[in-house]
Short mmCIF file of C-alpha atoms in Angstrom, two decimals:
data_model
loop_
_atom_site.label_atom_id
_atom_site.label_comp_id
_atom_site.label_asym_id
_atom_site.label_seq_id
_atom_site.Cartn_x
_atom_site.Cartn_y
_atom_site.Cartn_z
CA MET A 1 106.85 61.36 77.74
CA GLU A 2 108.22 64.66 79.21
CA PHE A 3 111.32 66.32 79.02
CA LYS A 4 113.57 68.18 81.76
CA LEU A 5 114.94 71.33 80.44
CA TRP A 6 118.67 72.03 81.17
CA LEU A 7 119.95 75.58 80.16
CA ARG A 8 123.07 77.23 79.98
CA LEU A 9 124.58 80.49 78.50
CA SER A 10 127.18 80.29 75.81
CA LEU A 11 129.65 83.32 76.91
CA TRP A 12 131.73 83.14 73.74
CA SER A 13 128.71 83.39 71.32
CA GLY A 14 126.24 85.41 73.56
CA SER A 15 123.28 82.93 72.45
CA LEU A 16 121.22 80.59 74.46
CA LEU A 17 121.96 77.05 74.19
CA LEU A 18 118.93 74.79 75.13
CA CYS A 19 119.31 70.91 76.03
CA PHE A 20 116.73 68.42 76.91
CA SER A 21 117.16 65.11 78.42
CA ALA A 22 114.43 62.48 78.91
CA LEU A 23 113.07 61.69 82.35
CA SER A 24 110.63 58.97 83.17
CA GLN A 25 108.20 61.15 85.08
CA PRO A 26 106.35 64.24 83.69
CA LYS A 27 106.55 67.24 86.00
CA ASN A 28 106.42 71.08 85.70
CA GLU A 29 109.54 72.99 85.99
CA GLU A 30 110.07 76.22 87.47
CA TYR A 31 112.93 78.55 86.15
CA LEU A 32 114.37 82.25 86.77
CA VAL A 33 114.92 84.34 83.83
CA LYS A 34 116.93 87.40 83.71
CA PHE A 35 116.14 89.60 80.86
CA SER A 36 118.89 91.49 78.77
CA ASN A 37 119.16 95.42 79.51
CA THR A 38 117.35 96.25 76.09
CA ASP A 39 114.30 93.96 76.74
CA ARG A 40 113.48 94.00 80.09
CA LYS A 41 109.59 93.57 80.66
CA SER A 42 109.47 92.74 76.87
CA ILE A 43 105.83 93.14 75.82
CA SER A 44 106.43 90.59 72.98
CA PHE A 45 107.78 87.97 75.70
CA GLY A 46 104.97 88.44 77.91
CA SER A 47 102.40 87.81 75.12
CA GLU A 48 104.15 84.77 74.06
CA VAL A 49 104.11 83.73 77.63
CA LYS A 50 100.37 83.79 77.91
CA SER A 51 99.74 82.33 74.58
CA LEU A 52 101.57 79.38 75.53
CA GLY A 53 99.98 78.90 78.86
CA VAL A 54 103.39 79.21 80.83
CA LYS A 55 103.07 80.89 84.08
CA TYR A 56 104.88 84.12 84.48
CA GLU A 57 105.65 86.12 87.75
CA SER A 58 107.63 89.37 87.68
CA LEU A 59 110.11 89.35 90.63
CA SER A 60 111.67 92.54 89.70
CA ASP A 61 112.65 94.73 86.89
CA GLU A 62 115.29 92.10 85.80
CA TRP A 63 114.01 88.51 86.84
CA ALA A 64 110.85 86.77 86.59
CA LEU A 65 109.67 83.25 87.51
CA VAL A 66 108.34 81.02 84.72
CA SER A 67 106.89 77.65 85.17
CA GLY A 68 104.99 74.91 83.01
CA SER A 69 105.40 71.77 81.33
CA ALA A 70 108.97 71.08 79.65
CA ALA A 71 107.06 70.87 76.27
CA GLN A 72 105.61 74.52 77.09
CA LEU A 73 109.07 75.84 78.39
CA LYS A 74 110.96 74.10 75.13
CA SER A 75 108.55 75.96 72.94
CA LEU A 76 109.01 79.09 74.92
CA PHE A 77 112.59 79.22 75.11
CA SER A 78 113.66 77.75 71.58
CA SER A 79 112.36 80.54 70.13
CA LYS A 80 114.30 83.24 72.09
CA SER A 81 117.97 84.39 71.51
CA GLY A 82 120.41 85.75 73.90
CA ARG A 83 119.06 89.19 72.91
CA VAL A 84 115.83 88.94 75.00
CA ILE A 85 117.26 86.48 77.83
CA GLU A 86 120.52 87.04 79.65
CA TYR A 87 120.22 84.22 82.00
CA ILE A 88 118.26 81.22 83.05
CA GLN A 89 118.58 79.05 86.20
CA PRO A 90 116.41 76.58 88.38
CA ASN A 91 114.29 78.16 90.94
CA TYR A 92 116.74 76.56 93.81
CA LYS A 93 115.31 75.38 96.79
CA VAL A 94 116.36 76.81 100.00
CA SER A 95 115.78 75.91 103.61
CA LEU A 96 116.26 76.10 107.29
CA ILE A 97 120.04 75.56 107.97
CA GLU A 98 119.19 73.61 111.28
CA LYS A 99 117.64 70.01 111.31
CA TYR A 100 115.21 69.03 114.32
CA GLN A 101 114.41 65.74 113.20
CA LEU A 102 115.54 62.82 115.22
CA GLU A 103 117.92 60.65 113.27
CA ASP A 104 118.81 57.92 115.85
CA PRO A 105 116.58 55.06 114.72
CA LEU A 106 116.61 53.65 118.29
CA ARG A 107 115.33 57.02 119.70
CA ARG A 108 112.73 57.53 116.87
CA THR A 109 111.53 53.73 117.66
CA ALA A 110 111.10 54.32 121.61
CA LEU A 111 109.14 57.70 120.99
CA GLU A 112 107.06 56.06 118.30
CA ILE A 113 106.41 53.22 120.86
CA PHE A 114 105.42 55.45 123.49
CA LEU A 115 103.08 57.49 121.67
CA ASN A 116 101.21 54.34 120.21
CA LYS A 117 100.74 53.46 124.11
CA ASN A 118 99.65 56.81 125.10
CA PRO A 119 97.49 58.30 122.11
CA GLU A 120 95.99 60.82 124.34
CA ILE A 121 99.30 62.71 124.63
CA MET A 122 99.01 63.21 120.61
CA LYS A 123 95.38 64.24 121.35
CA ARG A 124 96.59 66.92 123.56
CA THR A 125 98.75 68.46 121.25
CA VAL A 126 96.60 71.23 119.34
CA ARG A 127 97.83 72.14 116.02
CA ARG A 128 98.15 76.11 115.85
CA GLN A 129 95.93 78.06 113.44
CA ASP A 130 97.54 80.01 110.88
CA ASN A 131 96.66 83.74 110.46
CA PRO A 132 95.55 84.88 113.76
CA GLU A 133 94.59 88.50 113.91
CA ILE A 134 97.51 90.98 114.40
CA PRO A 135 96.58 92.79 117.75
CA LEU A 136 96.73 96.29 118.60
CA ALA A 137 100.40 97.14 119.86
CA PRO A 138 100.46 97.26 123.66
CA THR A 139 101.63 100.06 126.12
CA SER A 140 104.95 99.00 127.17
CA GLY A 141 105.81 98.73 130.70
CA ASN A 142 108.83 99.77 132.56
CA ALA A 143 110.62 97.59 134.56
CA ALA A 144 113.40 94.73 134.04
CA ASP A 145 113.03 91.81 131.77
CA PRO A 146 112.64 88.97 134.73
CA LEU A 147 114.15 86.24 132.27
CA PHE A 148 117.16 88.15 131.03
CA SER A 149 119.60 86.47 133.15
CA ASN A 150 119.01 83.18 131.20
CA GLN A 151 120.24 84.94 127.98
CA TRP A 152 123.98 84.24 128.37
CA GLY A 153 124.36 85.57 124.77
CA MET A 154 123.16 88.93 125.84
CA LEU A 155 125.42 89.03 128.68
CA ASP A 156 128.39 87.77 126.83
CA VAL A 157 128.16 90.52 124.10
CA GLY A 158 127.80 93.12 126.77
CA ALA A 159 124.26 94.08 125.66
CA ALA A 160 123.42 95.48 129.27
CA ASN A 161 126.32 97.95 129.24
CA ALA A 162 125.68 99.01 125.65
CA TRP A 163 122.30 100.06 126.59
CA ASN A 164 123.87 102.60 129.08
CA VAL A 165 125.14 104.42 125.89
CA SER A 166 121.87 103.99 123.90
CA ARG A 167 118.89 101.77 123.78
CA GLY A 168 118.07 102.60 120.39
CA THR A 169 114.91 103.94 118.66
CA ASP A 170 112.23 102.69 116.51
CA LYS A 171 113.70 104.40 113.65
CA ILE A 172 115.67 101.14 112.42
CA ILE A 173 113.73 98.32 111.08
CA VAL A 174 115.04 94.75 110.92
CA ALA A 175 113.49 92.37 108.37
CA VAL A 176 113.55 88.85 109.93
CA ILE A 177 113.36 86.74 106.67
CA ASP A 178 112.39 83.31 107.84
CA THR A 179 109.46 81.09 108.90
CA GLY A 180 107.50 83.84 109.88
CA VAL A 181 107.04 85.51 113.53
CA ASP A 182 104.56 85.21 116.24
CA TYR A 183 103.31 88.62 116.11
CA THR A 184 100.94 87.90 118.88
CA HIS A 185 103.76 87.27 121.16
CA GLU A 186 104.05 89.57 124.40
CA ASP A 187 107.30 90.32 123.95
CA ILE A 188 107.35 90.87 120.33
CA LEU A 189 104.17 92.50 119.62
CA PRO A 190 105.38 95.95 121.12
CA ASN A 191 108.08 96.14 118.42
CA MET A 192 106.23 94.71 115.36
CA TRP A 193 106.75 97.13 112.29
CA ARG A 194 103.30 98.89 111.22
CA ASN A 195 103.40 99.75 107.90
CA PRO A 196 102.53 103.39 107.84
CA GLY A 197 100.67 103.18 104.53
CA GLU A 198 98.42 100.37 105.72
CA THR A 199 97.73 101.56 109.33
CA GLY A 200 95.79 104.70 110.57
CA LEU A 201 92.83 106.20 109.25
CA ASP A 202 92.13 107.04 105.39
CA SER A 203 90.57 110.18 104.15
CA SER A 204 86.97 109.23 105.22
CA ASN A 205 88.31 108.64 109.05
CA ARG A 206 87.99 104.66 108.70
CA ASP A 207 90.66 102.30 109.67
CA LYS A 208 92.99 101.11 107.04
CA SER A 209 94.66 98.19 108.62
CA SER A 210 92.18 95.57 107.12
CA ASN A 211 89.99 97.11 104.36
CA GLY A 212 91.10 94.90 101.70
CA LYS A 213 92.80 97.84 99.84
CA ASP A 214 96.65 98.17 98.74
CA ASP A 215 96.40 101.58 100.50
CA ASP A 216 100.14 102.45 99.97
CA GLY A 217 100.27 100.93 96.32
CA ASN A 218 103.34 98.82 96.96
CA GLY A 219 101.41 95.53 95.37
CA TYR A 220 100.26 93.91 98.86
CA VAL A 221 97.01 94.46 100.52
CA ASP A 222 96.83 95.14 104.21
CA ASP A 223 100.46 94.25 104.62
CA VAL A 224 100.41 95.66 108.28
CA VAL A 225 103.49 93.96 109.77
CA GLY A 226 104.98 92.14 106.78
CA TRP A 227 103.89 89.48 104.02
CA ASP A 228 103.99 85.74 103.83
CA PHE A 229 105.37 84.81 100.49
CA ALA A 230 105.03 81.07 101.34
CA LYS A 231 101.05 81.36 101.34
CA ASP A 232 100.91 84.80 99.90
CA ASP A 233 98.70 86.42 102.37
CA ASN A 234 99.19 89.47 104.79
CA LYS A 235 99.58 87.76 108.07
CA PRO A 236 103.40 86.23 108.24
CA TYR A 237 102.71 84.08 111.36
CA ASP A 238 105.30 81.40 112.37
CA MET A 239 103.50 78.14 111.80
CA SER A 240 105.55 75.93 114.04
CA SER A 241 104.99 72.10 114.13
CA SER A 242 104.13 70.25 117.38
CA VAL A 243 106.99 68.79 119.60
CA PHE A 244 106.35 65.25 118.35
CA GLY A 245 105.77 66.45 114.79
CA THR A 246 109.29 68.21 115.06
CA LEU A 247 110.97 65.09 116.54
CA LEU A 248 109.47 62.69 113.84
CA GLY A 249 109.07 64.75 110.74
CA GLY A 250 111.45 67.67 111.19
CA GLY A 251 110.20 70.87 109.95
CA ASN A 252 109.73 74.39 111.62
CA PRO A 253 109.86 74.37 115.57
CA GLY A 254 109.22 78.19 115.69
CA HIS A 255 112.54 79.47 114.20
CA GLY A 256 111.70 82.80 113.23
CA THR A 257 110.05 83.73 116.21
CA HIS A 258 113.02 82.66 118.31
CA CYS A 259 115.34 84.56 115.72
CA ALA A 260 113.01 87.60 116.14
CA GLY A 261 113.59 87.88 120.02
CA ASN A 262 117.26 87.76 119.69
CA VAL A 263 116.77 90.73 117.22
CA ALA A 264 114.30 93.09 119.11
CA ALA A 265 112.42 91.44 121.86
CA ARG A 266 111.06 94.46 123.96
CA GLY A 267 113.29 95.53 126.48
CA GLN A 268 112.44 97.07 130.08
CA ASN A 269 108.72 96.23 129.62
CA GLY A 270 108.39 93.90 132.76
CA ILE A 271 108.02 90.78 130.49
CA GLY A 272 110.32 87.97 129.33
CA VAL A 273 113.51 88.79 127.55
CA SER A 274 115.37 91.40 125.50
CA GLY A 275 116.68 91.48 122.02
CA VAL A 276 120.04 93.07 121.14
CA ALA A 277 117.89 96.08 120.03
CA PRO A 278 115.29 96.55 122.30
CA ASN A 279 113.49 99.14 120.55
CA ALA A 280 114.16 98.33 116.83
CA GLN A 281 111.23 97.50 114.73
CA ILE A 282 110.61 93.65 113.58
CA MET A 283 109.36 93.24 109.93
CA ALA A 284 108.03 89.84 109.53
CA LEU A 285 108.74 88.15 106.06
CA ARG A 286 107.87 84.33 105.74
CA PHE A 287 109.06 82.55 102.96
CA LEU A 288 110.01 79.33 104.41
CA SER A 289 107.12 77.10 105.30
CA GLU A 290 105.94 74.76 108.23
CA LYS A 291 108.31 72.24 106.81
CA GLY A 292 111.23 74.73 106.96
CA ALA A 293 111.42 74.74 103.10
CA GLY A 294 111.44 77.45 100.50
CA THR A 295 112.67 78.65 97.24
CA THR A 296 114.92 81.21 95.46
CA ALA A 297 112.05 82.79 94.01
CA GLY A 298 110.46 83.43 97.62
CA ALA A 299 113.69 84.96 99.00
CA ILE A 300 113.89 87.28 96.22
CA LYS A 301 110.42 88.43 96.76
CA ALA A 302 111.09 88.92 100.72
CA ILE A 303 114.27 90.62 100.32
CA LYS A 304 112.98 93.01 97.77
CA TYR A 305 109.96 93.60 99.64
CA ALA A 306 112.23 94.44 102.85
CA VAL A 307 114.15 96.68 100.96
CA ASP A 308 111.59 98.60 99.21
CA ASN A 309 109.49 98.90 102.54
CA GLY A 310 112.15 100.60 104.56
CA ALA A 311 114.20 97.58 106.29
CA LYS A 312 117.87 99.01 106.79
CA VAL A 313 119.12 95.20 108.11
CA LEU A 314 118.15 91.79 107.03
CA SER A 315 118.46 89.16 109.45
CA ASN A 316 118.74 85.65 107.27
CA SER A 317 119.02 82.57 109.16
CA TRP A 318 118.48 80.03 105.91
CA GLY A 319 120.49 78.99 103.09
CA SER A 320 121.97 76.10 101.46
CA GLU A 321 125.22 73.87 101.37
CA GLY A 322 126.48 75.19 97.94
CA GLU A 323 124.52 75.46 94.73
CA SER A 324 122.84 72.36 93.66
CA PRO A 325 125.56 70.12 92.37
CA SER A 326 123.06 68.49 89.78
CA GLU A 327 122.42 71.84 87.93
CA GLY A 328 125.94 73.18 87.90
CA GLN A 329 125.00 76.72 87.78
CA GLU A 330 125.46 79.62 90.24
CA ASN A 331 122.13 81.25 91.91
CA LYS A 332 122.56 84.63 90.11
CA ALA A 333 119.11 85.74 90.81
CA LEU A 334 119.84 85.59 94.55
CA GLN A 335 122.95 87.44 94.34
CA ASP A 336 121.34 89.85 92.13
CA VAL A 337 118.65 90.87 94.74
CA ILE A 338 121.37 91.17 97.59
CA ALA A 339 123.38 93.39 95.27
CA TYR A 340 119.93 95.34 95.02
CA ALA A 341 119.90 95.64 98.87
CA GLN A 342 123.33 96.85 98.73
CA SER A 343 122.80 99.39 96.19
CA LYS A 344 119.80 100.90 98.44
CA GLY A 345 122.29 100.97 101.55
CA VAL A 346 121.02 97.75 103.45
CA LEU A 347 123.22 95.29 105.40
CA PHE A 348 122.44 91.78 104.73
CA ILE A 349 123.15 89.61 107.79
CA ALA A 350 123.82 85.76 107.09
CA ALA A 351 124.19 82.50 108.74
CA ALA A 352 127.80 81.16 107.79
CA GLY A 353 126.22 77.51 107.81
CA ASN A 354 126.08 74.51 109.96
CA GLY A 355 128.27 71.98 108.18
CA HIS A 356 127.83 68.76 106.43
CA GLY A 357 125.65 66.61 108.99
CA GLY A 358 126.31 69.01 111.57
CA LYS A 359 129.96 69.08 111.44
CA GLY A 360 131.37 72.50 110.36
CA TYR A 361 133.84 73.19 107.67
CA ASP A 362 135.73 75.96 105.92
CA ASN A 363 133.66 78.16 103.59
CA ASP A 364 136.68 79.27 101.82
CA THR A 365 137.85 75.80 100.61
CA ASP A 366 134.92 73.50 100.64
CA ALA A 367 133.31 72.51 97.33
CA ARG A 368 129.99 73.46 98.75
CA PRO A 369 130.32 76.54 100.91
CA GLY A 370 127.17 77.77 102.77
CA PHE A 371 125.24 80.14 100.67
CA PRO A 372 124.02 83.06 100.41
CA ALA A 373 126.82 83.62 103.40
CA SER A 374 129.52 83.02 101.09
CA TYR A 375 128.35 85.35 98.02
CA PRO A 376 130.89 88.07 96.95
CA GLN A 377 128.39 91.03 97.95
CA ASP A 378 130.11 93.45 100.23
CA ASN A 379 126.84 94.08 102.33
CA ILE A 380 126.97 90.93 103.52
CA VAL A 381 127.91 90.12 107.05
CA SER A 382 128.57 86.06 107.49
CA VAL A 383 128.15 84.90 111.02
CA ALA A 384 129.67 81.91 112.69
CA ALA A 385 128.25 80.46 116.14
CA ILE A 386 130.33 80.42 119.37
CA ASN A 387 129.42 78.92 122.60
CA SER A 388 129.73 80.20 126.41
CA SER A 389 133.19 79.31 126.35
CA ASP A 390 134.45 81.29 123.40
CA GLN A 391 134.74 78.09 121.40
CA LEU A 392 133.76 77.80 117.67
CA GLY A 393 130.55 75.57 117.90
CA GLY A 394 131.32 72.11 116.62
CA PHE A 395 128.70 72.54 113.76
CA SER A 396 129.59 76.07 112.68
CA ASN A 397 131.22 76.76 109.44
CA TRP A 398 134.16 79.28 109.29
CA GLY A 399 136.36 80.85 106.98
CA ALA A 400 138.98 83.37 107.00
CA LYS A 401 137.96 85.24 103.90
CA THR A 402 134.39 84.37 103.74
CA VAL A 403 133.13 84.45 107.49
CA ASP A 404 133.02 87.63 109.19
CA ILE A 405 132.34 87.47 112.80
CA GLY A 406 131.24 84.92 115.55
CA ALA A 407 128.04 85.70 117.88
CA PRO A 408 126.43 83.30 120.53
CA GLY A 409 124.73 80.32 118.82
CA VAL A 410 124.88 77.52 121.19
CA LYS A 411 121.94 76.92 123.78
CA VAL A 412 120.69 80.25 123.20
CA TYR A 413 117.57 81.49 125.06
CA SER A 414 115.07 83.63 123.49
CA THR A 415 111.13 83.82 122.53
CA MET A 416 109.24 80.97 121.26
CA VAL A 417 105.84 80.69 119.60
CA GLY A 418 102.85 80.84 121.97
CA ASN A 419 103.99 83.57 124.63
CA LYS A 420 106.85 80.80 125.61
CA TYR A 421 110.64 81.37 126.34
CA SER A 422 113.55 78.55 126.17
CA ASP A 423 116.79 77.42 125.22
CA ALA A 424 115.54 74.34 124.25
CA VAL A 425 113.57 73.25 120.91
CA VAL A 426 112.06 70.22 122.70
CA SER A 427 112.52 68.51 125.91
CA VAL A 428 110.44 65.46 126.46
CA LEU A 429 111.04 61.98 127.55
CA GLY A 430 114.87 62.61 128.38
CA MET A 431 115.16 63.78 124.87
CA LYS A 432 116.51 67.47 124.57
CA ILE A 433 117.29 69.48 121.49
CA ASN A 434 118.82 72.63 121.96
CA TRP A 435 118.55 76.01 119.96
CA ASP A 436 121.86 75.67 118.53
CA GLY A 437 122.98 77.14 115.02
CA THR A 438 124.50 79.72 113.22
CA SER A 439 120.90 80.95 112.73
CA MET A 440 120.91 81.69 116.39
CA ALA A 441 124.12 83.68 116.04
CA THR A 442 123.01 85.69 113.07
CA PRO A 443 120.11 87.74 114.94
CA HIS A 444 122.66 88.89 117.73
CA VAL A 445 124.80 90.56 114.82
CA ALA A 446 121.42 91.73 113.04
CA GLY A 447 120.31 93.46 116.31
CA ALA A 448 123.90 94.97 117.10
CA ALA A 449 123.66 96.55 113.61
CA ALA A 450 120.44 97.84 114.39
CA LEU A 451 121.24 99.30 117.71
CA TYR A 452 124.51 100.95 116.42
CA TRP A 453 122.69 102.34 113.50
CA SER A 454 119.55 103.93 115.44
CA ALA A 455 122.28 105.84 117.63
CA HIS A 456 124.30 106.63 114.44
CA PRO A 457 121.63 107.14 111.56
CA GLU A 458 124.12 109.11 109.53
CA LYS A 459 126.39 106.11 108.87
CA THR A 460 126.37 104.29 105.65
CA TRP A 461 126.28 100.50 105.61
CA GLN A 462 129.87 100.58 104.77
CA GLU A 463 130.58 102.34 108.22
CA VAL A 464 128.05 100.08 110.16
CA LYS A 465 129.73 97.07 108.94
CA GLY A 466 133.19 98.46 109.67
CA ALA A 467 132.10 99.02 113.28
CA LEU A 468 130.61 95.83 113.57
CA LEU A 469 134.03 94.08 112.67
CA GLY A 470 136.31 96.87 113.95
CA SER A 471 134.75 96.47 117.57
CA VAL A 472 134.90 92.91 117.98
CA LYS A 473 136.84 91.04 120.95
CA LYS A 474 139.47 88.91 119.49
CA ILE A 475 139.21 85.23 120.68
CA ASN A 476 141.96 82.29 119.92
CA SER A 477 138.79 80.11 118.23
CA LEU A 478 137.99 82.48 115.63
CA ALA A 479 141.89 83.57 114.81
CA ASN A 480 142.50 82.87 111.24
CA LYS A 481 138.92 81.55 110.73
CA THR A 482 136.80 84.73 110.32
CA THR A 483 137.86 88.19 108.75
CA SER A 484 137.93 89.98 112.09
CA GLY A 485 139.30 87.17 114.28
CA GLY A 486 136.92 87.89 116.91
CA LYS A 487 133.04 87.67 118.43
CA LEU A 488 130.37 90.40 118.52
CA ASP A 489 131.01 93.02 121.36
CA VAL A 490 128.01 95.49 121.62
CA GLN A 491 129.52 97.22 124.52
CA ALA A 492 132.66 98.03 122.38
CA LEU A 493 130.60 98.88 119.32
CA MET A 494 128.30 101.26 120.93
CA LYS A 495 131.73 103.29 121.95
CA TYR A 496 133.20 102.64 118.39
#
């Protein structure tokens, strides 16, 4: 019989206490380990890890991911004192905040019967191939975006009037940390970040974009537009499920691509829509799988990559309802990497959460507030969702102390995987699921931060956050429910 490892720190004694409880089925365990200041990257610890056959991956100067059988971990941790290990926590699971699976049993049954009777429809559903080649950036046009009028959110926040002040520049990089981005999309491709250390010509006049080398020495080979931490490759493509796969099995319907379009779909190129920051660069970082699932370790790697490679704004439309109640420990590792971003002058824009079962609640008082939006790090901007009538979305969390601002998050029109655009995730057989969520609100604010920072590159993250919250339009539905009491107003922001 294997054993599950439970760990906690005794603050009184400073020693590491270990407890083991029996489980009926053996399985490997994953933990995040923080080393004490005096023993970070301990050579002796690393040697012991290897001798026991425990998998070990460094996530930062302080944190590492260790995984193995409970017996291996028991042997490893039992021989260590608090002098070497400061903190241990589970590698928590995190996921998309929105759920796109049909829950109504009658509707599910009706769809299954229809598909059984019409198998040719399923045959016409082609599964997308992962890792398409990254195209060269096209020459952008100079004409109005024909679908802009469908973007009520852009109109609501005064984006068009803000662009009379500035349309921003490509000097600001926004990392979309999500399910990936369709970097082949006609309206996103022109604004994809291109890693300067992995593009262009090398000293021998050869293309560096796909030479199989880590030209910039950042630990990632040919990371031209970002990285896929879910599959550990250099093509962070947004692997979306099919329409029927989404309805019946849930998962990712192209979440990251939809968010990326709200941040920085190319503006004035005569194609599709526009993001709030129509000239900003999009760095694609995938750590959530096709099922919409990921881990704290993946989030840490994505955030650290973004910060270390020049992103100034991080757009985070993912999270969890509190820490895992079964573990009883905070996710200190995730908080530490957000603090690392703060130390490097980076803003962390986060979705406030979509409540319990789709019904919003108060992040200030609920036992399971939305994380990471409710963490105490000052560089976090927590975003609630509003509709076109200035009402708080029924699913949206709020919090007078922990949620900062509202933004459009109901029936949001944006880019979709495969050169598509819509305000609906799926619309088939009379069933329609809209793009609703604090996930949709978050990229509006991330784009606004990028637009303002492009016009004011001398500003600190504190000043950019202050401008975002100081320029809001006050609305009744957010009074005493957000720290600012208002919704995003990009027109006012650009004059702030």
